[in-house]
mmCIF file of C-alpha atoms in Angstrom:
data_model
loop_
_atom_site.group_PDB
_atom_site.id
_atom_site.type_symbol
_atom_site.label_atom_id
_atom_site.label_comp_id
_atom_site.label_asym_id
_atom_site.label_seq_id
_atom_site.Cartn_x
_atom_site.Cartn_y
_atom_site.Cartn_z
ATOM 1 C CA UNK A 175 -4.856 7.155 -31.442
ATOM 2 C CA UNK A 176 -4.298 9.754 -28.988
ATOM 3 C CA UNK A 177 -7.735 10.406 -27.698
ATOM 4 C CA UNK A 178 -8.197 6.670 -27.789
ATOM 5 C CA UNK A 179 -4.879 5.772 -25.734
ATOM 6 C CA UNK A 180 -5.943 8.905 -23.194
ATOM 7 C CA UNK A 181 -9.370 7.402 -22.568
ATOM 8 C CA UNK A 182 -8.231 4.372 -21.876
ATOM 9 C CA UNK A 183 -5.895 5.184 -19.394
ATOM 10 C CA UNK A 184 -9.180 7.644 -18.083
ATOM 11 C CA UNK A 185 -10.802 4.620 -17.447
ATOM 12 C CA UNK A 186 -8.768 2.314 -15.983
ATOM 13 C CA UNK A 187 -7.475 4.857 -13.638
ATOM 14 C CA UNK A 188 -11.556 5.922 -12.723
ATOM 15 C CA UNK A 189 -11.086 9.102 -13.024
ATOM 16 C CA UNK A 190 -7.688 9.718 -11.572
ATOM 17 C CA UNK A 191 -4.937 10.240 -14.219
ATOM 18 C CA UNK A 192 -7.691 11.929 -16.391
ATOM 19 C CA UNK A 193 -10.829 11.158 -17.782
ATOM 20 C CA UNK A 194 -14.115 9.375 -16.492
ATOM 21 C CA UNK A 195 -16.701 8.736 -14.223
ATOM 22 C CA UNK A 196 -17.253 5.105 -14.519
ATOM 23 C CA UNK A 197 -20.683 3.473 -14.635
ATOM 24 C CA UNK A 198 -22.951 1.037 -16.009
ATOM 25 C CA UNK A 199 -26.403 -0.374 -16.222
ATOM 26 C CA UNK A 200 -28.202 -3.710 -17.783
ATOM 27 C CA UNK A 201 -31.477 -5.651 -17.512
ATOM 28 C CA UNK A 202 -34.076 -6.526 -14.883
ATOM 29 C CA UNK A 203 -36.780 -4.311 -13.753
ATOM 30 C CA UNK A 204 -40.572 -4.482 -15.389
ATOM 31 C CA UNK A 205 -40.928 -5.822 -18.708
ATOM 32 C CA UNK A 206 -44.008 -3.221 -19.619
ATOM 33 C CA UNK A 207 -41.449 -0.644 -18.777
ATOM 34 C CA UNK A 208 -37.783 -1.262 -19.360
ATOM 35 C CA UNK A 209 -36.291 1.843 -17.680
ATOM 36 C CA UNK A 210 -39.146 1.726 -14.650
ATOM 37 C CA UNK A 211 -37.313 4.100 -12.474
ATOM 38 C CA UNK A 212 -33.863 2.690 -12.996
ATOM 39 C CA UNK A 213 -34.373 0.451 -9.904
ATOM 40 C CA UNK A 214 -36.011 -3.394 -9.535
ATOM 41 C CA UNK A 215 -37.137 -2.631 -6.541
ATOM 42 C CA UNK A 216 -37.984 0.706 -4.824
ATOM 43 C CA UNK A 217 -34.683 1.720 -2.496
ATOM 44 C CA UNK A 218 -35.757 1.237 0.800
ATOM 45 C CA UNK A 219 -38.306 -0.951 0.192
ATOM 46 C CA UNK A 220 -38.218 -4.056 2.432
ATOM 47 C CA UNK A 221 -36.312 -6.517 1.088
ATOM 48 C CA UNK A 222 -36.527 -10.515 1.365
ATOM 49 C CA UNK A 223 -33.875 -10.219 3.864
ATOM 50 C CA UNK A 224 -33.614 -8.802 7.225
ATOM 51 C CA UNK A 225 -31.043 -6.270 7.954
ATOM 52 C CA UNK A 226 -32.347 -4.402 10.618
ATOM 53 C CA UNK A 227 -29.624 -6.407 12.894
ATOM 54 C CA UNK A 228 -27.138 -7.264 10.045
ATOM 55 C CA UNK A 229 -23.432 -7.049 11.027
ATOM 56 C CA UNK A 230 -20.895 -5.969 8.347
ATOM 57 C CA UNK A 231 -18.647 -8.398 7.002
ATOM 58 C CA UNK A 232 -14.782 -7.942 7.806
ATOM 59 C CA UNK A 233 -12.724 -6.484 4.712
ATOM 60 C CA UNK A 234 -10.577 -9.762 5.486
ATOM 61 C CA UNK A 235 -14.167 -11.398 4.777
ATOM 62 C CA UNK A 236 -14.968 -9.353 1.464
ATOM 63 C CA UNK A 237 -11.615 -10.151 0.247
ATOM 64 C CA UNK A 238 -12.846 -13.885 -0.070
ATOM 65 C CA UNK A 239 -15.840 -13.407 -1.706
ATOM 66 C CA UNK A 240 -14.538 -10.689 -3.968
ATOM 67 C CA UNK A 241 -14.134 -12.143 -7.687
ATOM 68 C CA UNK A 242 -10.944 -14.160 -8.246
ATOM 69 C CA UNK A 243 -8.900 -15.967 -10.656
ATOM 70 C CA UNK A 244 -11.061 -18.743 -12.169
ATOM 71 C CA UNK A 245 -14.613 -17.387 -10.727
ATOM 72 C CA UNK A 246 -15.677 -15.354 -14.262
ATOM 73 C CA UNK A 247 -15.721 -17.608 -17.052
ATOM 74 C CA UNK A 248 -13.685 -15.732 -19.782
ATOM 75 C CA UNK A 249 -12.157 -13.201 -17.380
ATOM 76 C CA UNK A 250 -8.923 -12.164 -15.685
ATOM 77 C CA UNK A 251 -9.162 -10.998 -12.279
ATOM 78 C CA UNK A 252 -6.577 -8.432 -11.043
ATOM 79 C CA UNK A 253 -5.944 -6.681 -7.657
ATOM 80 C CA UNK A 254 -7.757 -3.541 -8.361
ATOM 81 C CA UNK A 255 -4.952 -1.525 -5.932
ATOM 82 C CA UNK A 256 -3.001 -0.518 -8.659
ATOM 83 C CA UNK A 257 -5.919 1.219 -11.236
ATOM 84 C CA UNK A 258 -8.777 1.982 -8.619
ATOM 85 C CA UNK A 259 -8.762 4.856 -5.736
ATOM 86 C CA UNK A 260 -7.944 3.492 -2.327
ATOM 87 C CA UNK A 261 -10.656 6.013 -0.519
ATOM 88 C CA UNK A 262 -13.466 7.871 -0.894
ATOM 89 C CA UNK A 263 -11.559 10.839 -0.268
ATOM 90 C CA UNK A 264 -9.895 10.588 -3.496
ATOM 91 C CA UNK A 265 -12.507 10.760 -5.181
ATOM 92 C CA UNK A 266 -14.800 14.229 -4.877
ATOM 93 C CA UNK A 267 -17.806 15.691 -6.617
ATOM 94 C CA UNK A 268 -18.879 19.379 -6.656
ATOM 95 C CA UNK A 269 -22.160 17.857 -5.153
ATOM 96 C CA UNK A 270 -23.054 15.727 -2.498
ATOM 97 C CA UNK A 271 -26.043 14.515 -3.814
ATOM 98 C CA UNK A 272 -23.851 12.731 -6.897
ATOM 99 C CA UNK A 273 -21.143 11.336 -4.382
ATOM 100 C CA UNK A 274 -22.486 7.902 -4.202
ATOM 101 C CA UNK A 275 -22.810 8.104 -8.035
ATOM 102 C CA UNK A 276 -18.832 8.611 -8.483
ATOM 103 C CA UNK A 277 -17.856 6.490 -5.793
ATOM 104 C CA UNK A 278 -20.176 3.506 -7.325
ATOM 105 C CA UNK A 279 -18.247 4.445 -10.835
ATOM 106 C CA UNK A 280 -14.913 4.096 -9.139
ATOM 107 C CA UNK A 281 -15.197 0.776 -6.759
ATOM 108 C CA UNK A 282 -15.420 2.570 -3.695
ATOM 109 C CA UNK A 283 -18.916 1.969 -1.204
ATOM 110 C CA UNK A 284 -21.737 4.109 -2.324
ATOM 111 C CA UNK A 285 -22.582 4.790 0.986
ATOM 112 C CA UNK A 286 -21.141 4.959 4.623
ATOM 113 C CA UNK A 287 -19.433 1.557 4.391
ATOM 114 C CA UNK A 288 -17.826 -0.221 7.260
ATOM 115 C CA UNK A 289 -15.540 -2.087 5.169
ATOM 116 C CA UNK A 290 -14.639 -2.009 1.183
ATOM 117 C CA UNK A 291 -12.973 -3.665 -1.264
ATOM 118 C CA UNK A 292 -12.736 -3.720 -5.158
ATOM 119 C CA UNK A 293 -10.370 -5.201 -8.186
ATOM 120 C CA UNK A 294 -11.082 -5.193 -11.651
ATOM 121 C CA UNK A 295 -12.106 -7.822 -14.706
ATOM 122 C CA UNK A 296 -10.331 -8.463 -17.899
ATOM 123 C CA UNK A 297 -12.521 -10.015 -20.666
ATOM 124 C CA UNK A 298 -9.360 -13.016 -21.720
ATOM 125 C CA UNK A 299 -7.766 -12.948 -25.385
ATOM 126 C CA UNK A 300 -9.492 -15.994 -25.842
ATOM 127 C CA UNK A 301 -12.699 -14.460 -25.490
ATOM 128 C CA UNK A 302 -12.281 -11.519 -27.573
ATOM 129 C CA UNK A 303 -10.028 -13.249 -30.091
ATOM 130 C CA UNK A 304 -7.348 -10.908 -29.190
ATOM 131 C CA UNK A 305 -4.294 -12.235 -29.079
ATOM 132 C CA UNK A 306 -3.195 -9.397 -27.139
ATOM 133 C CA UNK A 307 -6.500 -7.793 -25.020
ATOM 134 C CA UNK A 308 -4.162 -5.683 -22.708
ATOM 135 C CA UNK A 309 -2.632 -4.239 -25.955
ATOM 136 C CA UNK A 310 -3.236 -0.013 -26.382
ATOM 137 C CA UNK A 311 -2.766 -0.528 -30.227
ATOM 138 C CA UNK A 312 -5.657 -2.277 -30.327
ATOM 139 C CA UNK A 313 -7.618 -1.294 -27.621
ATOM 140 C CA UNK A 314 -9.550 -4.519 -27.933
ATOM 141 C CA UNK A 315 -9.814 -4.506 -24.131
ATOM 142 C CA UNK A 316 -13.049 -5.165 -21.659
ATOM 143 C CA UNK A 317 -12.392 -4.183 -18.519
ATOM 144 C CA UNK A 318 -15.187 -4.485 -15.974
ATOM 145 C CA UNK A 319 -14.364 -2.546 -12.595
ATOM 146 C CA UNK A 320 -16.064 -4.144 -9.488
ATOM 147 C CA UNK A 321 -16.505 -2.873 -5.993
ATOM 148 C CA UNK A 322 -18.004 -4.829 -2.274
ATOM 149 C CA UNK A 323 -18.827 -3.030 0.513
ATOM 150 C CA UNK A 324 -20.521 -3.784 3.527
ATOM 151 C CA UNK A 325 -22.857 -2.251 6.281
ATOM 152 C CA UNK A 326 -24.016 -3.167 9.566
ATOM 153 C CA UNK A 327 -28.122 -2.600 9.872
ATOM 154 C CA UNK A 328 -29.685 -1.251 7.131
ATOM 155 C CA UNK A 329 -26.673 0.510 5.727
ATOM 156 C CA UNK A 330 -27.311 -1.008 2.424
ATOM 157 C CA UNK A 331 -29.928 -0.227 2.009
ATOM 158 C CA UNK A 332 -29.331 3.609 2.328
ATOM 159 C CA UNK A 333 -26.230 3.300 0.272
ATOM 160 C CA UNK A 334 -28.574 1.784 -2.874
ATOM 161 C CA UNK A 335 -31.167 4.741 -2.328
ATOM 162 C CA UNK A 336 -28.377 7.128 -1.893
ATOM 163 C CA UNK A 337 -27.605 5.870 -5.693
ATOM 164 C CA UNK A 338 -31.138 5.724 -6.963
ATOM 165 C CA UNK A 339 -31.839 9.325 -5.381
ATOM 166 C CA UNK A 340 -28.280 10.506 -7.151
ATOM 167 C CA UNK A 341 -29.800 9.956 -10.463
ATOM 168 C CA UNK A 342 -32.474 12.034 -10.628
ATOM 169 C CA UNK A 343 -30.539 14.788 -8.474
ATOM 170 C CA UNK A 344 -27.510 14.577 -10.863
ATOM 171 C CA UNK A 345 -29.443 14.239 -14.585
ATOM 172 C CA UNK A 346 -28.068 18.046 -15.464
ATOM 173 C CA UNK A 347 -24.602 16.186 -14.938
ATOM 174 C CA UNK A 348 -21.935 17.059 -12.588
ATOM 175 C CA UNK A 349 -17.829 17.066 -11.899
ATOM 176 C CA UNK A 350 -15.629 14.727 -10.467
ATOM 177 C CA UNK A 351 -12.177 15.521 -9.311
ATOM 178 C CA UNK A 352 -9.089 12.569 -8.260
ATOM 179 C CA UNK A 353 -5.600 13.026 -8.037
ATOM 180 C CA UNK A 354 -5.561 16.450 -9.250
ATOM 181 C CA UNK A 355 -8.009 16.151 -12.066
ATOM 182 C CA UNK A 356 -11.445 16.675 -12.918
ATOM 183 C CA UNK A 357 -14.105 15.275 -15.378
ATOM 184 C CA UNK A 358 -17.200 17.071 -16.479
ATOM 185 C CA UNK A 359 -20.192 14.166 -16.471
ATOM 186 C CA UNK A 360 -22.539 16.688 -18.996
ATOM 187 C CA UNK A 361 -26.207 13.960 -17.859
ATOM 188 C CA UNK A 362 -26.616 11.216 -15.808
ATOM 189 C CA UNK A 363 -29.693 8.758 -16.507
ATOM 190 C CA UNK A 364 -31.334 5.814 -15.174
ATOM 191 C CA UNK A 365 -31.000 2.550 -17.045
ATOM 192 C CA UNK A 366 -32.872 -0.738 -17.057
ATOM 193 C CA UNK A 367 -31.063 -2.992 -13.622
ATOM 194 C CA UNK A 368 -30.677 -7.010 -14.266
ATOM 195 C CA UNK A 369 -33.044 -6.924 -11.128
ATOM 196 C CA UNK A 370 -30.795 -9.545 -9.401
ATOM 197 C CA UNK A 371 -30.151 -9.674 -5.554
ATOM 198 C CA UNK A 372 -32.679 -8.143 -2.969
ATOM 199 C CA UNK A 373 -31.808 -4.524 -5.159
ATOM 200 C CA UNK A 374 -30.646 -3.371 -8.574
ATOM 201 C CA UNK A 375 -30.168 0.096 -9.817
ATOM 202 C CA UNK A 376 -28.609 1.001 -12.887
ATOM 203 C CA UNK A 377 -27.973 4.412 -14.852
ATOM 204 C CA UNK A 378 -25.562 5.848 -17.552
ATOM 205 C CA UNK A 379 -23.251 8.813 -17.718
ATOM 206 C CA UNK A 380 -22.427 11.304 -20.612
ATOM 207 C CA UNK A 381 -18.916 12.488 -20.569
ATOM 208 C CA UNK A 382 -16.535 14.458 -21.613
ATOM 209 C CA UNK A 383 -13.177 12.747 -22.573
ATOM 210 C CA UNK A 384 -10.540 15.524 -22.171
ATOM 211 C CA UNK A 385 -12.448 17.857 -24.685
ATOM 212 C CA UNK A 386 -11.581 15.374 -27.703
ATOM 213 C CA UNK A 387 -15.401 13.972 -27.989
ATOM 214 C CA UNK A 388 -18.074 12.509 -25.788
ATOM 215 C CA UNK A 389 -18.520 9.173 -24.435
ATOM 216 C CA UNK A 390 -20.843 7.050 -22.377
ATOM 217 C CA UNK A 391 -20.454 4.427 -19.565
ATOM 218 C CA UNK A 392 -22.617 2.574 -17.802
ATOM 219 C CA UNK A 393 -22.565 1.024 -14.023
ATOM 220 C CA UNK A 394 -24.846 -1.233 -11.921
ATOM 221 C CA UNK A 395 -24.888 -1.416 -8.183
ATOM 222 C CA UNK A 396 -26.868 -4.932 -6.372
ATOM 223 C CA UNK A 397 -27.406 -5.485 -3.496
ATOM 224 C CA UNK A 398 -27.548 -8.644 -1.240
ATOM 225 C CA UNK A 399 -28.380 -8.569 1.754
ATOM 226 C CA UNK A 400 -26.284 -5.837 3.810
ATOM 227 C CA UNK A 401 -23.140 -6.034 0.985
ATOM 228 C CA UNK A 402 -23.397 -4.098 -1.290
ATOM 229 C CA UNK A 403 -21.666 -4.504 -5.231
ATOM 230 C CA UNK A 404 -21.114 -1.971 -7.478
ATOM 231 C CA UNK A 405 -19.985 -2.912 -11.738
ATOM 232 C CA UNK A 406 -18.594 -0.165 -14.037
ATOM 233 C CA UNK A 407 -17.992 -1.620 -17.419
ATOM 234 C CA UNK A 408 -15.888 0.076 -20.564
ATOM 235 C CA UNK A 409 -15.105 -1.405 -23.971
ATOM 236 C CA UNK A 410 -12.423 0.577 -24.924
ATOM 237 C CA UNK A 411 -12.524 -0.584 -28.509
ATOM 238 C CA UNK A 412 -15.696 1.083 -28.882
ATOM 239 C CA UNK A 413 -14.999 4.551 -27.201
ATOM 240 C CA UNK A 414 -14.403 5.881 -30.991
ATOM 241 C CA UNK A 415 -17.861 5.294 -31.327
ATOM 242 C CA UNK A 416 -19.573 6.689 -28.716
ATOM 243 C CA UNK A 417 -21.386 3.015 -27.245
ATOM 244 C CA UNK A 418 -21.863 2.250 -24.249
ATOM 245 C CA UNK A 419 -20.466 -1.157 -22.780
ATOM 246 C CA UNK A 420 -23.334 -3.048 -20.994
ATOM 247 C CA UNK A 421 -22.119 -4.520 -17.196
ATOM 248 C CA UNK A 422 -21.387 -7.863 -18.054
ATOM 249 C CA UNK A 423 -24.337 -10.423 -16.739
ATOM 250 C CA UNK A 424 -21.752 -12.897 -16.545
ATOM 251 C CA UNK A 425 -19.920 -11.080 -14.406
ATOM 252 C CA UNK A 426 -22.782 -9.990 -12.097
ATOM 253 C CA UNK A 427 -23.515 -14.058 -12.220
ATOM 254 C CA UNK A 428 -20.448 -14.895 -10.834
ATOM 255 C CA UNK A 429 -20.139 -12.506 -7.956
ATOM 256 C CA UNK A 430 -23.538 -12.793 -6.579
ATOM 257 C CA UNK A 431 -23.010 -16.474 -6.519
ATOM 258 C CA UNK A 432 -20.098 -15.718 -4.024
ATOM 259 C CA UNK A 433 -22.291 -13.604 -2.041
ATOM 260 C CA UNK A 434 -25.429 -15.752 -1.465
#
């Protein structure tokens, strides 16, 4: 119970109280190759919308098309204030090339952003069959951890590549320290995207949990038009075991469709 109970509070925290990077990857790209460079389309290739004069949206703007009560069929939106870093300068890497990779894990914009925002997703009781899915004795939880950010120009398009160059930079792993902590990410690899919006890239992290095992998350980062969104996904009812929670499609769904 203790390793369990301490990963879970690893996760909802991002990497602050202690343990991980948060990440996660699902679907899209080519069918003839289902990990075809972790991207469905090349990062900074052009994309079906302009943003060479794009203007970034106000955070007062990506609060409203952030995901909210009722938007996710089968999940609980919360304010993501109280278990997600409030800047990028909480959460460090020991290098730069895998910054955008831990600030994509933990809600924050994966590149220079000109505004951010981020809260996190619940999977309800009802769908688990939980009666209790916040419960730590069961750990029958779902948590999906989503960030927007915004760019003026092509901004977004840098901040995607930034995460798609990460990848292969960062596949020997590397360490992320928050609020006094760090976390050893042993390999990072790209992952099949759901190929939704103008971008998708998605990989997957090994890590350590606090020296009592190894675990693996996934995360997905779209983007659509200059905003950017970034989806870290964790089961913790299967962290025993080592699986990886896919980014929830459903979730993706619903959040695009407040962006387009």
């Amino acid at each position: 119970m203790k390793r369990a109970s301490r990963a879970r509070i690893g996760a909802a925290a991002t990497v602050g109280v202690l343990s991980l990077a948060l990440i996660t990857g699902c679907g899209g790209g080519s069918d003839d190759d289902p990990k075809e460079s972790g991207a469905s389309k090349e990062a900074g290739a052009s994309s079906s919308r302009s943003t060479a004069t794009a203007k970034a949206l106000s955070t007062a703007e990506l609060e409203k098309l952030l995901l909210a009560k009722g938007d996710a069929a089968g999940y609980q939106a919360d304010d993501g204030d109280d278990t997600l870093p409030k800047a990028k300068s909480e959460v460090k890497s020991d290098k730069a090339a895998c910054a955008p990779l831990a600030h994509a894990m933990a809600g924050l914009a994966p590149g220079d952003a000109d505004a951010s925002v981020s809260n996190s997703l619940t999977k309800s009781p009802e769908a688990t069959g939980s009666p209790d899915a916040s419960s730590l004795e069961t750990l029958n939880v779902e948590m999906t951890f989503v960030g927007l950010s915004s760019y003026d120009g092509d901004g977004a398009e840098k901040a995607v590549k930034a995460v798609s160059d990460g990848i292969a930079a960062c596949s020997g792993g590397f360490t992320i320290s928050a609020g006094g902590e760090t976390q050893k990410i042993t390999k990072v690899a790209s992952e099949r995207p759901s190929g939704k919006g103008d971008q998708s890239v998605a990989f997957s992290v090994g890590s350590d949990i606090d020296g009592q095992g190894a675990a693996t998350f996934n995360t997905e980062v779209v983007r659509v038009g200059n905003t950017v969104s970034t989806y870290y996904s964790v089961d913790f009812a299967s962290l025993e075991s080592g699986k990886a929670a896919p980014v929830p499609t459903a979730v993706i769904d619903a959040q695009l469709a407040k962006l387009k």
